[in-house]
């Protein structure tokens, strides 16, 4: 036992959990935490971006790259309210950080002091945070902190990870008590659940009987660090792999068995294989609407015609959208290890999927013939394909892409080949604008020796332009590629399709004559001390990106992209009651035995 102030105890606990950074913004509510962080500044570093949203996206991205958490620190009231959106971004994608939020002094609860949220309950931030975190803790005395800290950190990392909130009243940072620093929490994946022996042998039987199987992987495979086991499993059985955005790279996407992403913005071979599969082995993937063509049979999947083995650590995901024939509540890596062990006791498989793989190769070459020519086209404004292709050419295999939201992201979903896990960061489930532009900073701190490139639309970037200041203040050399199409073009395209070609509020105009407007992003960057180039011709992009990466300084490339070239839909996406659009490339296929919707 030692007499410690609450703020000191929190700081020491973060350090004992090997948390190297706190990303946060000051306010009167959290000065009692800033002072102990000052005392410990040689062991834990405070990084203060210019908006709490950025702090939280940075923490989220840091975790996605490193699988180790950091903390955020925000003040009472408005400062903490600014992290609600990024908390849900993290929760939707099973990413984790410890959100330390300050609150008003306990002795002032319910008196409506400055910045108290109290309409229905005292110091009520936890109820605002409640739907967007895995758990909130609000210790109101210093002697409650050890348990709250240990439970918060353990909850965050155990099972399916997620952000956790520690809400600390002003006085609890400052007051002292006789307390012990609790033991550090077990790291991610310290506890792994597995399948039962019966489930493993049943799964092996189902796989042995399948002629047209596919594996569908999601973030669960990335989080459980099962890339090696997945690759061995897929190769041993010669089963092709479809990946959700956050599963990308667990199987090298240049591998002959990798089919890419599925759904409206997926690759054609993935949708063809998905809808014609006789067995789908889904591992750590959740069949959200965008990776399941809004669950309409025949576009991406054909359940229950296809049998489904669904493996996930979270019971809420098993059968959420498709009832599995075999549901397995297990960690992805443990399941794959168990399955590999089972296969080694069985007769060698191999060869049984040869006809299926031949069929898939044909779909792949049809798709290549359809899309590849556009990758060679030079134009001004630049065709989207060129940017994806040149990023792929210039960046090394371990470079990290931090993708933002919008039509630019759709292009990367469809055509980016992630070579390694944790190299492609996406705000997939919640699509919070600013995630890529801000998250890149956190990703770079997590992987200082690797290039980190944010792909951000002009719209997304203008939501968090102050990331430029943070990069300079803390010398974080990321590259921002601004996908500049002068508008919220993904939403414009939805409007144009739904409302007879009309658009309202989705393009950036100056004045009544609809003159396209955007700031001069390069000048803006330079004003912040960031190097920058404007790229309007596709011939110039590759060299500019090479230069920016090599500069190893914060760098912005303002890239003018053609707003009227759209990614080819290969599946569907439905927003009821609006009728969905048929794919541009590929046809819906429903087996004769199944009833079509
Ligand atoms: C915080 C937030 N606000 C609004 C949206 C809705 N939204 C999704 S994409 C998008 C437009 C993105 O524009 P931009 O970054 O320029 O990308 P583009 O589609 O033009 O490539 C909007 C407004 C969102 N996902 N997140
Ligand atoms: Mg745009």
Coordinates of C-alpha atoms and ligand atoms in Angstrom, one line a residue:
X1 CA 0.0 0.0 0.0
X2 CA 1.2 3.5 -0.7
X3 CA -0.5 6.8 -0.4
X4 CA -1.2 8.0 -3.9
X5 CA -3.3 10.6 -5.6
X6 CA -5.9 9.1 -8.0
X7 CA -4.2 10.7 -10.9
X8 CA -0.9 9.2 -9.9
X9 CA -2.4 5.8 -9.5
X10 CA -4.0 5.9 -13.0
X11 CA -0.7 7.0 -14.5
X12 CA 1.2 4.2 -12.8
X13 CA -1.4 1.7 -13.9
X14 CA -1.2 2.8 -17.5
X15 CA 2.6 2.5 -17.3
X16 CA 2.5 -0.9 -15.7
X17 CA 0.3 -2.0 -18.6
X18 CA 3.0 -0.8 -21.0
X19 CA 0.8 2.0 -22.4
X20 CA 3.3 4.4 -24.0
X21 CA 0.9 7.2 -25.0
X22 CA -2.0 9.2 -23.8
X23 CA -3.7 11.1 -26.6
X24 CA -5.8 13.9 -25.1
X25 CA -6.8 17.4 -24.7
X26 CA -6.8 19.5 -21.6
X27 CA -9.7 21.1 -19.8
X28 CA -10.2 22.3 -16.2
X29 CA -11.7 18.8 -15.5
X30 CA -8.5 16.8 -16.2
X31 CA -5.7 19.0 -15.0
X32 CA -5.4 16.6 -12.0
X33 CA -4.4 13.9 -14.5
X34 CA -2.1 16.1 -16.6
X35 CA 0.1 16.9 -13.6
X36 CA 1.0 13.2 -12.8
X37 CA 1.5 12.7 -16.6
X38 CA 4.0 15.5 -16.5
X39 CA 5.8 13.9 -13.6
X40 CA 5.9 10.6 -15.5
X41 CA 6.7 12.2 -18.9
X42 CA 9.8 10.0 -19.4
X43 CA 7.7 6.9 -19.2
X44 CA 4.5 7.8 -20.8
X45 CA 4.0 10.5 -23.5
X46 CA 1.1 12.9 -23.8
X47 CA 0.2 13.8 -27.3
X48 CA -2.3 16.7 -27.7
X49 CA -4.0 16.9 -31.0
X50 CA -6.3 19.8 -31.8
X51 CA -9.6 18.0 -31.5
X52 CA -10.7 15.1 -29.2
X53 CA -12.1 13.2 -32.2
X54 CA -8.6 13.0 -33.6
X55 CA -7.2 11.8 -30.3
X56 CA -9.7 8.9 -30.3
X57 CA -9.2 8.0 -33.9
X58 CA -5.5 8.0 -33.3
X59 CA -5.9 5.6 -30.3
X60 CA -8.2 3.4 -32.3
X61 CA -5.7 3.2 -35.2
X62 CA -2.8 2.6 -32.9
X63 CA -4.6 -0.5 -31.6
X64 CA -5.5 -1.8 -35.0
X65 CA -1.8 -1.7 -36.0
X66 CA -0.2 -2.9 -32.9
X67 CA -2.8 -4.8 -31.0
X68 CA -1.8 -3.0 -27.9
X69 CA -3.9 -0.3 -26.4
X70 CA -3.3 3.4 -25.6
X71 CA -5.5 5.7 -23.6
X72 CA -7.3 9.0 -24.4
X73 CA -7.8 11.8 -22.0
X74 CA -10.6 14.3 -22.3
X75 CA -12.1 16.9 -20.0
X76 CA -15.6 17.0 -18.5
X77 CA -18.6 17.9 -20.6
X78 CA -17.9 19.0 -24.2
X79 CA -14.4 17.6 -24.5
X80 CA -15.6 14.2 -23.7
X81 CA -18.7 14.5 -25.8
X82 CA -16.4 15.0 -28.8
X83 CA -15.3 11.4 -28.6
X84 CA -18.7 9.7 -28.9
X85 CA -18.4 9.2 -32.7
X86 CA -14.9 7.7 -32.7
X87 CA -15.9 5.5 -29.7
X88 CA -18.6 4.0 -31.9
X89 CA -16.2 3.7 -34.8
X90 CA -13.9 1.6 -32.6
X91 CA -16.8 -0.4 -31.1
X92 CA -18.3 -1.2 -34.5
X93 CA -14.9 -2.6 -35.6
X94 CA -13.9 -4.3 -32.4
X95 CA -11.0 -1.9 -31.8
X96 CA -10.0 -0.9 -28.3
X97 CA -8.7 2.1 -26.3
X98 CA -9.2 3.3 -22.7
X99 CA -11.2 6.5 -22.8
X100 CA -10.4 8.4 -19.6
X101 CA -13.0 11.1 -19.3
X102 CA -13.0 13.7 -16.5
X103 CA -16.1 14.7 -14.7
X104 CA -17.2 17.3 -12.1
X105 CA -16.3 17.0 -8.5
X106 CA -18.4 14.5 -6.6
X107 CA -19.3 17.1 -4.0
X108 CA -20.9 19.2 -6.7
X109 CA -22.9 16.3 -8.3
X110 CA -26.5 17.4 -9.0
X111 CA -25.9 21.1 -8.4
X112 CA -25.4 21.8 -12.1
X113 CA -21.9 23.0 -11.8
X114 CA -20.0 24.1 -14.9
X115 CA -20.1 21.4 -17.6
X116 CA -22.1 18.8 -15.6
X117 CA -24.5 16.7 -17.7
X118 CA -27.3 16.2 -15.2
X119 CA -30.8 16.5 -16.7
X120 CA -31.7 13.0 -15.7
X121 CA -28.9 11.9 -13.5
X122 CA -25.8 13.3 -11.8
X123 CA -22.4 13.5 -13.7
X124 CA -24.1 11.6 -16.5
X125 CA -21.4 11.2 -19.1
X126 CA -21.5 7.5 -18.6
X127 CA -25.0 7.3 -19.9
X128 CA -24.0 9.2 -23.0
X129 CA -21.1 6.8 -23.6
X130 CA -23.1 3.7 -22.7
X131 CA -24.2 2.6 -26.1
X132 CA -20.8 3.3 -27.7
X133 CA -18.5 1.5 -25.3
X134 CA -18.0 -2.1 -24.1
X135 CA -18.4 -0.9 -20.5
X136 CA -18.2 2.4 -18.6
X137 CA -16.7 2.7 -15.1
X138 CA -17.2 5.7 -12.8
X139 CA -15.1 5.3 -9.6
X140 CA -16.2 8.1 -7.2
X141 CA -13.4 7.6 -4.6
X142 CA -9.7 6.9 -4.9
X143 CA -10.1 3.6 -3.1
X144 CA -12.4 2.5 -5.9
X145 CA -9.8 3.1 -8.6
X146 CA -7.7 -0.1 -8.4
X147 CA -10.7 -2.4 -9.1
X148 CA -12.1 -0.1 -11.7
X149 CA -8.8 0.2 -13.5
X150 CA -8.2 -3.5 -13.5
X151 CA -11.7 -4.3 -14.7
X152 CA -11.6 -1.6 -17.3
X153 CA -8.4 -2.8 -18.9
X154 CA -9.4 -6.5 -18.7
X155 CA -12.8 -5.8 -20.2
X156 CA -11.3 -3.9 -23.0
X157 CA -9.0 -6.7 -24.2
X158 CA -10.7 -9.9 -23.2
X159 CA -12.8 -11.8 -25.8
X160 CA -14.0 -9.4 -28.5
X161 CA -12.1 -6.2 -27.8
X162 CA -13.8 -2.8 -27.6
X163 CA -13.3 0.7 -26.2
X164 CA -13.9 1.1 -22.5
X165 CA -14.6 4.3 -20.6
X166 CA -13.2 5.3 -17.2
X167 CA -15.0 8.4 -16.1
X168 CA -13.2 10.2 -13.2
X169 CA -14.6 13.0 -11.1
X170 CA -12.3 16.0 -10.7
X171 CA -11.6 15.3 -7.0
X172 CA -10.7 11.7 -7.6
X173 CA -7.6 12.7 -9.7
X174 CA -6.5 15.0 -6.8
X175 CA -7.4 13.2 -3.6
X176 CA -5.0 10.6 -2.0
X177 CA -5.5 7.3 -0.3
X178 CA -3.7 4.2 0.7
X179 CA -3.9 2.0 -2.4
X180 CA -2.2 -0.8 -4.3
X181 CA -1.5 -0.6 -8.0
X182 CA -3.5 -3.5 -9.3
X183 CA -1.8 -6.2 -11.5
X184 CA -1.6 -5.4 -15.2
X185 CA -4.4 -6.8 -17.3
X186 CA -3.8 -9.8 -19.5
X187 CA -2.9 -8.7 -23.1
X188 CA -5.1 -9.2 -26.1
X189 CA -5.6 -12.9 -26.9
X190 CA -4.4 -14.1 -23.4
X191 CA -7.7 -15.9 -23.1
X192 CA -8.7 -17.9 -26.1
X193 CA -11.9 -20.0 -26.5
X194 CA -12.0 -23.1 -28.6
X195 CA -14.4 -25.4 -30.3
X196 CA -15.5 -28.7 -28.8
X197 CA -14.0 -31.9 -30.3
X198 CA -17.4 -32.8 -31.7
X199 CA -17.6 -29.5 -33.5
X200 CA -14.2 -29.9 -35.0
X201 CA -14.9 -33.4 -36.3
X202 CA -18.3 -32.2 -37.7
X203 CA -16.6 -29.2 -39.4
X204 CA -14.0 -31.6 -40.9
X205 CA -16.8 -33.8 -42.3
X206 CA -18.6 -30.9 -43.8
X207 CA -15.4 -29.6 -45.4
X208 CA -14.6 -33.1 -46.7
X209 CA -18.0 -33.3 -48.4
X210 CA -17.9 -29.9 -49.9
X211 CA -17.1 -29.4 -53.6
X212 CA -17.4 -25.7 -53.8
X213 CA -16.3 -24.3 -50.4
X214 CA -15.2 -20.8 -49.6
X215 CA -13.7 -19.2 -46.5
X216 CA -15.0 -15.8 -45.5
X217 CA -12.7 -13.9 -43.0
X218 CA -13.2 -10.7 -41.1
X219 CA -11.6 -8.7 -38.4
X220 CA -11.7 -11.6 -36.0
X221 CA -9.0 -13.4 -37.9
X222 CA -6.8 -10.2 -37.8
X223 CA -7.5 -9.6 -34.1
X224 CA -6.6 -13.2 -33.1
X225 CA -3.4 -13.0 -35.2
X226 CA -4.3 -16.1 -37.2
X227 CA -2.8 -15.2 -40.5
X228 CA -0.3 -18.1 -40.5
X229 CA -2.9 -20.6 -39.5
X230 CA -5.4 -19.3 -42.0
X231 CA -2.9 -19.4 -44.8
X232 CA -1.9 -23.0 -44.0
X233 CA -5.6 -24.0 -43.7
X234 CA -6.6 -22.5 -47.0
X235 CA -3.5 -23.9 -48.8
X236 CA -3.9 -27.4 -47.3
X237 CA -7.5 -27.7 -48.4
X238 CA -7.2 -25.5 -51.5
X239 CA -10.1 -23.4 -50.4
X240 CA -10.4 -19.8 -51.7
X241 CA -10.7 -16.9 -49.3
X242 CA -13.0 -13.9 -49.4
X243 CA -12.1 -11.1 -47.0
X244 CA -14.0 -8.3 -45.3
X245 CA -12.1 -5.0 -45.3
X246 CA -10.7 -5.5 -41.8
X247 CA -9.6 -9.1 -42.6
X248 CA -7.6 -8.0 -45.6
X249 CA -4.0 -9.1 -45.7
X250 CA -4.5 -12.1 -43.3
X251 CA -4.1 -14.1 -46.5
X252 CA -1.7 -12.2 -48.9
X253 CA -4.2 -10.8 -51.4
X254 CA -1.8 -11.6 -54.3
X255 CA -2.2 -15.3 -53.3
X256 CA -4.0 -17.3 -56.0
X257 CA -6.6 -18.3 -53.4
X258 CA -7.4 -14.8 -52.4
X259 CA -10.7 -13.6 -54.0
X260 CA -10.8 -10.1 -52.5
X261 CA -13.8 -8.4 -51.0
X262 CA -17.5 -9.3 -51.5
X263 CA -20.7 -7.2 -51.8
X264 CA -21.6 -4.3 -54.1
X265 CA -18.1 -2.9 -54.0
X266 CA -16.4 -6.3 -54.0
X267 CA -14.5 -8.1 -56.7
X268 CA -16.6 -10.1 -59.2
X269 CA -14.9 -13.5 -58.5
X270 CA -15.7 -13.1 -54.8
X271 CA -19.4 -12.5 -55.4
X272 CA -19.5 -15.4 -58.0
X273 CA -17.8 -17.8 -55.6
X274 CA -19.9 -16.6 -52.6
X275 CA -23.2 -17.1 -54.3
X276 CA -22.3 -20.5 -55.8
X277 CA -20.5 -22.0 -52.8
X278 CA -21.9 -25.2 -51.3
X279 CA -20.1 -24.5 -48.0
X280 CA -19.1 -21.2 -46.5
X281 CA -16.7 -21.2 -43.6
X282 CA -17.0 -17.8 -42.0
X283 CA -14.4 -17.0 -39.4
X284 CA -14.5 -13.8 -37.3
X285 CA -16.8 -12.2 -39.9
X286 CA -20.3 -10.9 -39.4
X287 CA -22.1 -10.6 -42.7
X288 CA -23.0 -7.0 -42.5
X289 CA -25.2 -5.5 -45.2
X290 CA -22.2 -4.2 -47.2
X291 CA -20.5 -7.6 -47.4
X292 CA -23.7 -9.5 -48.0
X293 CA -25.4 -7.4 -50.7
X294 CA -28.0 -6.4 -48.0
X295 CA -28.8 -10.1 -47.4
X296 CA -30.6 -10.4 -50.7
X297 CA -30.1 -14.0 -51.9
X298 CA -28.2 -14.5 -55.0
X299 CA -26.0 -11.4 -55.1
X300 CA -23.2 -12.4 -52.6
X301 CA -24.5 -15.4 -50.7
X302 CA -27.2 -18.0 -51.1
X303 CA -28.0 -19.3 -47.6
X304 CA -29.6 -21.6 -46.7
X305 CA -28.8 -23.3 -50.0
X306 CA -25.1 -23.0 -49.0
X307 CA -24.2 -24.7 -45.8
X308 CA -22.6 -22.4 -43.2
X309 CA -20.0 -23.0 -40.6
X310 CA -19.8 -19.8 -38.6
X311 CA -16.9 -19.3 -36.1
X312 CA -16.8 -16.2 -33.8
X313 CA -15.8 -15.2 -30.3
X314 CA -19.0 -13.2 -29.8
X315 CA -22.3 -15.2 -29.5
X316 CA -24.1 -12.1 -30.7
X317 CA -22.6 -12.5 -34.1
X318 CA -23.4 -16.2 -34.5
X319 CA -26.6 -16.4 -36.5
X320 CA -27.3 -12.6 -36.3
X321 CA -28.0 -12.6 -40.0
X322 CA -27.7 -16.2 -41.2
X323 CA -28.5 -19.2 -39.0
X324 CA -25.4 -21.4 -39.2
X325 CA -25.6 -25.1 -39.8
X326 CA -22.7 -25.3 -37.4
X327 CA -22.1 -22.4 -35.1
X328 CA -18.8 -22.4 -33.2
X329 CA -18.1 -20.0 -30.4
X330 CA -14.4 -19.8 -30.6
X331 CA -11.3 -17.7 -31.2
X332 CA -10.3 -17.7 -34.8
X333 CA -6.7 -18.9 -34.3
X334 CA -7.7 -21.6 -31.8
X335 CA -10.3 -22.9 -34.2
X336 CA -7.9 -23.0 -37.1
X337 CA -5.2 -24.7 -35.0
X338 CA -7.8 -27.3 -33.9
X339 CA -9.0 -27.8 -37.5
X340 CA -5.4 -28.2 -38.7
X341 CA -4.7 -30.8 -36.1
X342 CA -7.8 -32.7 -37.0
X343 CA -6.9 -32.6 -40.7
X344 CA -3.5 -34.0 -40.0
X345 CA -5.2 -37.1 -38.5
X346 CA -7.3 -37.6 -41.6
X347 CA -6.6 -38.9 -45.1
X348 CA -4.8 -36.3 -47.2
X349 CA -7.4 -34.1 -48.9
X350 CA -6.3 -31.9 -51.8
X351 CA -7.5 -32.0 -55.3
X352 CA -11.2 -32.1 -54.4
X353 CA -11.6 -28.4 -55.2
X354 CA -9.7 -28.4 -58.5
X355 CA -12.8 -28.0 -60.7
X356 CA -14.1 -25.2 -58.4
X357 CA -10.8 -23.4 -58.6
X358 CA -10.8 -23.7 -62.4
X359 CA -14.2 -22.1 -62.5
X360 CA -13.0 -19.3 -60.2
X361 CA -9.9 -18.7 -62.4
X362 CA -12.3 -18.0 -65.3
X363 CA -14.3 -15.5 -63.3
X364 CA -11.0 -13.9 -62.3
X365 CA -9.8 -13.5 -65.9
X366 CA -13.2 -12.1 -67.0
X367 CA -13.0 -9.5 -64.2
X368 CA -9.4 -8.7 -65.1
X369 CA -10.3 -8.2 -68.7
X370 CA -13.1 -5.9 -67.7
X371 CA -11.3 -3.7 -65.3
X372 CA -7.6 -3.8 -66.1
X373 CA -7.6 -1.6 -69.2
X374 CA -8.7 1.4 -67.1
X375 CA -5.7 1.0 -64.8
X376 CA -3.5 2.0 -67.8
X377 CA -5.4 5.2 -68.7
X378 CA -3.7 8.5 -68.1
X379 CA -6.0 11.5 -67.7
X380 CA -6.6 14.8 -66.0
X381 CA -8.5 14.8 -63.7
X382 CA -7.1 11.5 -62.8
X383 CA -8.9 8.2 -63.2
X384 CA -9.4 6.6 -59.8
X385 CA -7.8 3.3 -60.8
X386 CA -4.5 5.0 -61.5
X387 CA -4.2 6.2 -57.9
X388 CA -4.9 2.7 -56.5
X389 CA -2.4 1.2 -58.9
X390 CA 0.4 3.7 -58.2
X391 CA -0.1 3.4 -54.5
X392 CA 0.3 -0.4 -54.9
X393 CA 3.4 0.1 -57.0
X394 CA 5.2 2.6 -54.8
X395 CA 4.4 1.4 -51.3
X396 CA 6.3 -1.5 -49.7
X397 CA 4.3 -4.6 -48.6
X398 CA 4.4 -3.5 -44.9
X399 CA 3.2 0.0 -45.6
X400 CA 0.0 1.0 -43.7
X401 CA -3.0 2.5 -45.5
X402 CA -5.3 4.5 -43.2
X403 CA -8.5 4.7 -45.3
X404 CA -11.1 7.3 -44.7
X405 CA -14.7 7.2 -45.9
X406 CA -16.4 7.8 -49.2
X407 CA -16.2 6.6 -52.8
X408 CA -12.4 6.7 -52.6
X409 CA -12.6 4.0 -50.0
X410 CA -14.8 1.9 -52.3
X411 CA -12.0 1.9 -54.9
X412 CA -9.6 0.6 -52.3
X413 CA -12.0 -2.1 -51.1
X414 CA -12.3 -3.3 -54.6
X415 CA -8.8 -3.2 -55.9
X416 CA -6.2 -2.9 -53.1
X417 CA -4.1 -6.0 -52.5
X418 CA -3.1 -6.0 -48.8
X419 CA -0.1 -8.2 -48.4
X420 CA 0.0 -8.4 -44.6
X421 CA -2.4 -8.2 -41.8
X422 CA -3.0 -4.9 -39.9
X423 CA -1.8 -2.9 -43.0
X424 CA -5.1 -1.7 -44.1
X425 CA -7.2 0.3 -41.7
X426 CA -10.9 0.9 -42.4
X427 CA -13.7 2.5 -40.5
X428 CA -16.0 -0.3 -41.8
X429 CA -18.9 -0.7 -39.5
X430 CA -19.6 2.9 -38.6
X431 CA -17.8 4.8 -41.4
X432 CA -16.8 7.8 -39.3
X433 CA -15.4 10.6 -41.5
X434 CA -12.0 11.6 -40.3
X435 CA -10.9 8.2 -39.2
X436 CA -8.3 7.8 -42.0
X437 CA -6.9 11.3 -41.9
X438 CA -6.6 11.3 -38.1
X439 CA -5.9 7.6 -37.6
X440 CA -2.8 7.8 -39.8
X441 CA -1.1 9.7 -37.0
X442 CA -1.8 6.9 -34.5
X443 CA -0.8 4.2 -37.0
X444 CA 2.5 5.9 -37.5
X445 CA 3.2 6.1 -33.8
X446 CA 2.4 2.4 -33.6
X447 CA 4.7 1.6 -36.5
X448 CA 7.3 4.4 -36.7
X449 CA 9.6 2.5 -39.2
X450 CA 7.0 1.9 -41.8
X451 CA 5.4 4.3 -44.3
X452 CA 1.9 5.3 -43.3
X453 CA -0.4 6.8 -45.9
X454 CA -3.8 8.2 -45.3
X455 CA -6.3 8.0 -48.2
X456 CA -8.8 10.8 -47.4
X457 CA -11.5 12.4 -49.5
X458 CA -11.5 16.2 -49.7
X459 CA -14.7 16.1 -47.6
X460 CA -13.2 13.8 -44.9
X461 CA -10.0 15.8 -44.7
X462 CA -11.8 19.1 -44.2
X463 CA -13.4 17.6 -41.1
X464 CA -10.1 17.2 -39.4
X465 CA -7.6 19.5 -41.2
X466 CA -5.8 20.3 -37.9
X467 CA -4.1 16.9 -38.1
X468 CA -1.5 18.9 -40.1
X469 CA -0.6 20.8 -36.9
X470 CA -0.3 17.7 -34.8
X471 CA 2.0 16.0 -37.3
X472 CA 4.3 19.0 -37.1
X473 CA 4.1 19.5 -33.4
X474 CA 5.0 15.9 -32.7
X475 CA 7.0 15.2 -35.8
X476 CA 4.8 12.4 -37.1
X477 CA 5.8 11.8 -40.8
X478 CA 2.6 10.6 -42.4
X479 CA 1.6 11.2 -46.0
X480 CA -2.0 12.3 -46.7
X481 CA -3.3 11.6 -50.2
X482 CA -6.3 13.9 -50.6
X483 CA -8.7 12.3 -53.0
X484 CA -10.0 15.6 -54.3
X485 CA -13.2 15.4 -56.3
X486 CA -14.7 18.6 -55.1
X487 CA -17.6 17.1 -53.2
X488 CA -19.1 14.5 -51.0
X489 CA -19.2 12.4 -54.1
X490 CA -20.2 9.1 -52.7
X491 CA -23.4 10.7 -51.4
X492 CA -23.9 12.7 -54.6
X493 CA -23.9 9.5 -56.5
X494 CA -26.6 8.0 -54.3
X495 CA -28.7 11.2 -54.8
X496 CA -28.2 11.2 -58.6
X497 CA -29.4 7.6 -58.8
X498 CA -32.4 8.0 -56.5
X499 CA -33.7 11.4 -57.5
X500 CA -33.6 11.7 -61.3
X501 CA -30.1 13.1 -61.6
X502 CA -30.6 15.9 -59.0
X503 CA -28.0 16.7 -56.4
X504 CA -28.4 19.0 -53.4
X505 CA -25.7 19.8 -50.8
X506 CA -23.3 17.2 -52.0
X507 CA -20.8 19.2 -54.1
X508 CA -18.6 22.1 -52.9
X509 CA -19.6 25.2 -54.8
X510 CA -18.8 28.9 -54.4
X511 CA -21.6 31.3 -55.2
X512 CA -24.8 30.9 -57.2
X513 CA -23.2 29.8 -60.4
X514 CA -22.0 26.5 -58.9
X515 CA -18.3 27.1 -59.4
X516 CA -16.4 24.2 -57.9
X517 CA -14.7 25.3 -54.7
X518 CA -12.1 23.7 -52.4
X519 CA -9.3 25.3 -50.4
X520 CA -5.9 25.0 -51.9
X521 CA -5.0 22.0 -49.8
X522 CA -1.3 22.3 -50.6
X523 CA -1.1 25.9 -49.5
X524 CA -3.1 25.0 -46.4
X525 CA -0.6 22.3 -45.6
X526 CA 2.4 24.6 -46.2
X527 CA 0.8 27.2 -43.9
X528 CA 1.0 24.5 -41.2
X529 CA 4.6 23.6 -42.0
X530 CA 3.7 20.4 -43.9
X531 CA 5.3 19.8 -47.3
X532 CA 2.8 19.5 -50.1
X533 CA 2.2 19.1 -53.8
X534 CA -0.8 19.4 -56.0
X535 CA -1.2 16.7 -58.6
X536 CA -3.6 17.1 -61.5
X537 CA -2.1 14.8 -64.1
X538 CA -2.0 11.0 -63.6
X539 CA 1.5 10.9 -65.0
X540 CA 2.7 12.9 -62.0
X541 CA 1.2 10.9 -59.2
X542 CA 3.6 8.0 -58.9
X543 CA 6.7 10.3 -58.7
X544 CA 4.9 12.6 -56.2
X545 CA 4.0 9.7 -53.9
X546 CA 7.6 8.3 -54.1
X547 CA 8.9 11.7 -53.2
X548 CA 6.5 12.2 -50.3
X549 CA 7.2 8.7 -48.8
X550 CA 11.0 9.2 -49.1
X551 CA 10.8 12.7 -47.6
X552 CA 10.0 11.1 -44.3
X553 CA 8.3 14.3 -43.2
X554 CA 4.6 15.1 -42.9
X555 CA 3.5 15.4 -46.5
X556 CA 0.3 16.2 -48.3
X557 CA -0.6 15.4 -51.8
X558 CA -3.7 17.1 -53.2
X559 CA -4.7 14.8 -56.0
X560 CA -7.5 15.9 -58.4
X561 CA -9.6 12.9 -59.2
X562 CA -12.3 12.4 -61.7
X563 CA -15.6 12.6 -59.8
X564 CA -17.6 11.0 -62.6
X565 CA -15.8 7.6 -62.9
X566 CA -17.6 5.2 -60.6
X567 CA -16.5 1.9 -59.2
X568 CA -18.2 -1.0 -61.0
X569 CA -20.8 -2.7 -58.7
X570 CA -20.5 -6.5 -58.7
X571 CA -23.1 -7.1 -56.0
X572 CA -26.0 -5.0 -54.6
X573 CA -26.7 -2.7 -51.7
X574 CA -30.3 -2.0 -50.7
X575 CA -31.7 1.0 -48.8
X576 CA -35.4 0.1 -48.3
X577 CA -37.7 1.3 -49.8
X578 CA -35.5 2.4 -52.6
X579 CA -35.2 -0.3 -55.3
X580 CA -31.7 -1.6 -55.5
X581 CA -29.6 -1.5 -58.6
X582 CA -28.5 -4.6 -60.4
X583 CA -24.7 -5.1 -60.6
X584 CA -22.8 -3.5 -63.4
X585 CA -20.7 -6.6 -63.8
X586 CA -22.0 -10.0 -63.1
X587 CA -25.5 -11.5 -62.6
X588 CA -27.5 -12.5 -59.6
X589 CA -27.6 -16.3 -59.4
X590 CA -30.1 -18.3 -57.3
X591 CA -30.1 -22.1 -57.4
X592 CA -33.2 -23.7 -58.8
X593 CA -34.0 -25.4 -55.5
X594 CA -33.9 -22.1 -53.6
X595 CA -36.7 -19.5 -53.6
X596 CA -35.8 -16.1 -54.8
X597 CA -36.7 -13.0 -52.9
Ligands
LIG1 C1 -19.0 12.1 -39.6 C2 -19.8 11.7 -40.8 N1 -20.6 12.5 -41.4 C3 -21.3 12.2 -42.5 C4 -21.1 10.9 -43.1 C5 -21.9 10.6 -44.4 N2 -20.9 10.5 -45.5 C6 -20.4 9.3 -45.9 S1 -19.4 9.5 -47.1 C7 -19.6 11.1 -47.2 C8 -18.9 11.9 -48.2 C9 -17.4 11.8 -48.2 O1 -16.8 12.8 -49.0 P1 -15.3 12.7 -49.3 O2 -14.5 12.6 -48.1 O3 -15.0 13.9 -50.2 O4 -15.2 11.4 -50.1 P2 -15.7 11.0 -51.6 O5 -17.0 10.2 -51.5 O6 -16.0 12.3 -52.3 O7 -14.6 10.2 -52.2 C10 -20.5 11.5 -46.2 C11 -20.9 12.9 -46.0 C12 -20.3 10.0 -42.4 N3 -20.1 8.8 -42.9 N4 -19.6 10.4 -41.3
LIG2 MG1 -14.9 14.1 -52.2

